[in-house]
Short mmCIF file of N, CA and C in Angstrom, two decimals:
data_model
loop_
_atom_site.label_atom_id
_atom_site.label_comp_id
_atom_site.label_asym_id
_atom_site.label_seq_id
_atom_site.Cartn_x
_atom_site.Cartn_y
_atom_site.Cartn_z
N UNK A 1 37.54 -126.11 10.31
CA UNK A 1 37.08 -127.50 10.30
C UNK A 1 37.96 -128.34 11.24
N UNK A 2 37.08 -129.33 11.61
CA UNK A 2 38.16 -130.25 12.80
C UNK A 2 39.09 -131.42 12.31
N UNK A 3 39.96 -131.89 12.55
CA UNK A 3 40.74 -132.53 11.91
C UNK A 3 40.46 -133.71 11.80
N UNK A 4 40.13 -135.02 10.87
CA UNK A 4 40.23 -136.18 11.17
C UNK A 4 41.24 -137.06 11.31
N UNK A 5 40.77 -138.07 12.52
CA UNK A 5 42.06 -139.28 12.71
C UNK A 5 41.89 -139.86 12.07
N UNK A 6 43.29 -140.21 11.88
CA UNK A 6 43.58 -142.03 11.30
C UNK A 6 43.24 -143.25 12.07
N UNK A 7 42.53 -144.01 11.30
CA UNK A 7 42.21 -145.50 11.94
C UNK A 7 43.59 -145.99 12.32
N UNK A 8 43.96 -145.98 13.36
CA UNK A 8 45.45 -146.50 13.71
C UNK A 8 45.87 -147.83 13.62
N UNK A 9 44.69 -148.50 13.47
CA UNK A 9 44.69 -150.40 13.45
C UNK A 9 45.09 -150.42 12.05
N UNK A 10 44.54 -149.36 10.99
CA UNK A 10 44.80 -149.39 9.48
C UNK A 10 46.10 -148.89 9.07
N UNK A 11 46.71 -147.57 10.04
CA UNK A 11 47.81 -147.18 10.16
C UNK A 11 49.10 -147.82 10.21
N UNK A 12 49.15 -148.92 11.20
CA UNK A 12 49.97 -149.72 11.27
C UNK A 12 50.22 -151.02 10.41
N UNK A 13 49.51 -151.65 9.58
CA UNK A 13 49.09 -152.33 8.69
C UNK A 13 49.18 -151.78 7.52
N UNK A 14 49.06 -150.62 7.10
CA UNK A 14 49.11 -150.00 5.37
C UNK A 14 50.28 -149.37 5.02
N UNK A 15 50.62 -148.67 4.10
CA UNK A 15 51.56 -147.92 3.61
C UNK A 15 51.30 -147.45 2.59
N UNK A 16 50.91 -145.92 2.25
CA UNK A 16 50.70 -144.97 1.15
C UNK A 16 52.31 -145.10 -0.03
N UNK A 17 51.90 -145.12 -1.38
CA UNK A 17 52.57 -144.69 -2.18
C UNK A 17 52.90 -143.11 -2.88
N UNK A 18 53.72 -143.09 -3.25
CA UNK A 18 53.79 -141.89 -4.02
C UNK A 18 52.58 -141.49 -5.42
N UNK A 19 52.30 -142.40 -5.61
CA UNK A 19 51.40 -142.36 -6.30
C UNK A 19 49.74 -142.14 -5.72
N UNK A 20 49.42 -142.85 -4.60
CA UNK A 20 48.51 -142.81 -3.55
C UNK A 20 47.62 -144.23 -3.46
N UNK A 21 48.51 -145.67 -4.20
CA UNK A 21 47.77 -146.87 -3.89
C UNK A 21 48.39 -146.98 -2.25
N UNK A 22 47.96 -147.86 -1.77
CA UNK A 22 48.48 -148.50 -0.55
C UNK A 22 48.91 -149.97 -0.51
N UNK A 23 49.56 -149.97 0.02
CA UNK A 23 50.54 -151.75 0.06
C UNK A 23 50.28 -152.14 1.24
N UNK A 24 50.12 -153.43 1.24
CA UNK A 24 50.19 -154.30 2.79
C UNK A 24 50.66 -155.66 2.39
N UNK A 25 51.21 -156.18 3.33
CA UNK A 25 52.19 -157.23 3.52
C UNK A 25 50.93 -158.35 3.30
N UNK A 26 51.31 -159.98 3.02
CA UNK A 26 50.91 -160.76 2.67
C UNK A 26 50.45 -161.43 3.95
N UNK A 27 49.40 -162.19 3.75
CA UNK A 27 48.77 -163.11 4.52
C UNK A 27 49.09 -164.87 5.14
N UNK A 28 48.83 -165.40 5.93
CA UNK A 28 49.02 -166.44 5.91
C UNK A 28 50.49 -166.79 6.50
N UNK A 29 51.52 -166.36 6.60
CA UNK A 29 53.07 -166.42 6.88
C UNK A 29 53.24 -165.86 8.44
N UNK A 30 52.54 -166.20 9.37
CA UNK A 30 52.90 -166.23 10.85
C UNK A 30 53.09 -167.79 11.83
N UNK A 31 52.34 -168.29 11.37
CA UNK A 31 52.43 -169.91 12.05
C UNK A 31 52.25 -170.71 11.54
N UNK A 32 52.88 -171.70 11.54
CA UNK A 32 52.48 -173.62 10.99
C UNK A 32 52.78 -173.37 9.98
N UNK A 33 54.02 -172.49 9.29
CA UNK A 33 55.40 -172.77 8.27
C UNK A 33 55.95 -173.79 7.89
N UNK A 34 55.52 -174.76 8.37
CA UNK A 34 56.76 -175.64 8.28
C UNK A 34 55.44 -176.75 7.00
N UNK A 35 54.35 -176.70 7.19
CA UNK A 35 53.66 -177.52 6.57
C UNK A 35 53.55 -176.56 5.02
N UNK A 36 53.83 -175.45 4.91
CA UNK A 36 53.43 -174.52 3.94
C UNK A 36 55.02 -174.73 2.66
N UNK A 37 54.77 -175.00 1.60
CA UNK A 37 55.85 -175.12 0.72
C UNK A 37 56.86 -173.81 0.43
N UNK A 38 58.22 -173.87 0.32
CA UNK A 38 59.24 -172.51 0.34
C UNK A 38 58.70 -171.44 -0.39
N UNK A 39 58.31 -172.30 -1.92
CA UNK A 39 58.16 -171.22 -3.04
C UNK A 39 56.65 -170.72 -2.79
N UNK A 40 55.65 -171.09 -1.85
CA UNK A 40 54.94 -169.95 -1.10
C UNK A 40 54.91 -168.89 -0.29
N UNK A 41 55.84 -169.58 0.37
CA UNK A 41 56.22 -168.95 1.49
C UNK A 41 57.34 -167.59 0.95
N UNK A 42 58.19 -167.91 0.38
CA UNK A 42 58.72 -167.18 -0.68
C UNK A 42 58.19 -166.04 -1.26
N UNK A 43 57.09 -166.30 -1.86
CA UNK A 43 56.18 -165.38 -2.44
C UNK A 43 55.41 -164.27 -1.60
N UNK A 44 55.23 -165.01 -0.35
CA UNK A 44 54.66 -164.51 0.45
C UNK A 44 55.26 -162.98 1.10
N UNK A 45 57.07 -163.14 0.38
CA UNK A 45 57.94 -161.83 1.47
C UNK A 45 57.27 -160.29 0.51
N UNK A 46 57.79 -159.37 1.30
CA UNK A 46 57.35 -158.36 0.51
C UNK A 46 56.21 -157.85 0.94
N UNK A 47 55.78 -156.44 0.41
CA UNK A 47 54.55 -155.84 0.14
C UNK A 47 53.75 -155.90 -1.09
N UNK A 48 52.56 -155.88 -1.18
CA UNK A 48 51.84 -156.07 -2.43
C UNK A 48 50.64 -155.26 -2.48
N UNK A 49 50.71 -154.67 -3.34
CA UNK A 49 49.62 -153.58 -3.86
C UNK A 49 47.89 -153.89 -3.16
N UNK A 50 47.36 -153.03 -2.79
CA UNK A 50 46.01 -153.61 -2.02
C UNK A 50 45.00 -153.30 -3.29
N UNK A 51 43.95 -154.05 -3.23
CA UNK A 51 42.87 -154.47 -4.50
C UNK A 51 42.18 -152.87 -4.84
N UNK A 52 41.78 -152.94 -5.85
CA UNK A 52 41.06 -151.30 -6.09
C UNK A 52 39.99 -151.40 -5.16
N UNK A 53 39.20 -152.36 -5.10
CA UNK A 53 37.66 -152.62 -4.33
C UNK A 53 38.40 -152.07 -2.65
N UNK A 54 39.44 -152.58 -2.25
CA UNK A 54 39.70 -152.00 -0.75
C UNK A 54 40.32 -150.58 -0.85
N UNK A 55 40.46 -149.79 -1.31
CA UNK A 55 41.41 -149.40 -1.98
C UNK A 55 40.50 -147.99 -1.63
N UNK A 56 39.41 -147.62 -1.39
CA UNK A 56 38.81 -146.40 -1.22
C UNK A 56 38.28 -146.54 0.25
N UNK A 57 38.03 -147.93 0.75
CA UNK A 57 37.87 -147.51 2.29
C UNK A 57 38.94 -147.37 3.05
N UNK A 58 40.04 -147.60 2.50
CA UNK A 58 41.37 -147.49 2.99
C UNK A 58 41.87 -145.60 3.12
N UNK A 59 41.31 -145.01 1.78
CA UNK A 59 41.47 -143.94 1.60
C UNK A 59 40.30 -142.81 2.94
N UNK A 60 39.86 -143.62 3.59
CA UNK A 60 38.63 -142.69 4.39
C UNK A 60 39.47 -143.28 5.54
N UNK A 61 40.00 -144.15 5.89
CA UNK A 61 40.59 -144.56 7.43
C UNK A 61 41.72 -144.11 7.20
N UNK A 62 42.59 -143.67 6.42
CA UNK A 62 43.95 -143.02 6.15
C UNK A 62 43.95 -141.50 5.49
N UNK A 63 43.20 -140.61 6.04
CA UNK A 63 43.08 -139.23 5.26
C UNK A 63 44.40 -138.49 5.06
N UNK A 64 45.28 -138.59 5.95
CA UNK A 64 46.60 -137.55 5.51
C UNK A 64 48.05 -138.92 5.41
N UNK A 65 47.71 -140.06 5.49
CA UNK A 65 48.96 -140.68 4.98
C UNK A 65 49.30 -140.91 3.40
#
């Protein structure tokens, strides 16, 4: 059988767990910071678990991560 690729746009953007959810970094926190309050922005650091609903097309664009 032939091998499938990884969506590389999804590649660089996701991160597999040991378990096999995927995490991606938060939204909104690249520009016009300064109007956005700390304890959002705050919230915003980190990775955070991706939704179950995305969570299986993620699994078809990421087959061996």
């Amino acid at each position: 059988m032939p091998k499938l690729k990884s969506h590389r746009g999804a590649a660089k953007r996701f991160k597999k767990t040991g378990t096999g959810k995927f995490l991606r970094g938060s939204a909104f926190k690249r520009h016009i910071l300064t109007s956005k309050p700390t304890r959002r922005k705050r919230k915003m650091r980190g990775t955070v678990v991706v939704a179950k609903a995305d969570s299986a097309k993620l699994k078809r664009m990421l087959p061996y991560d």
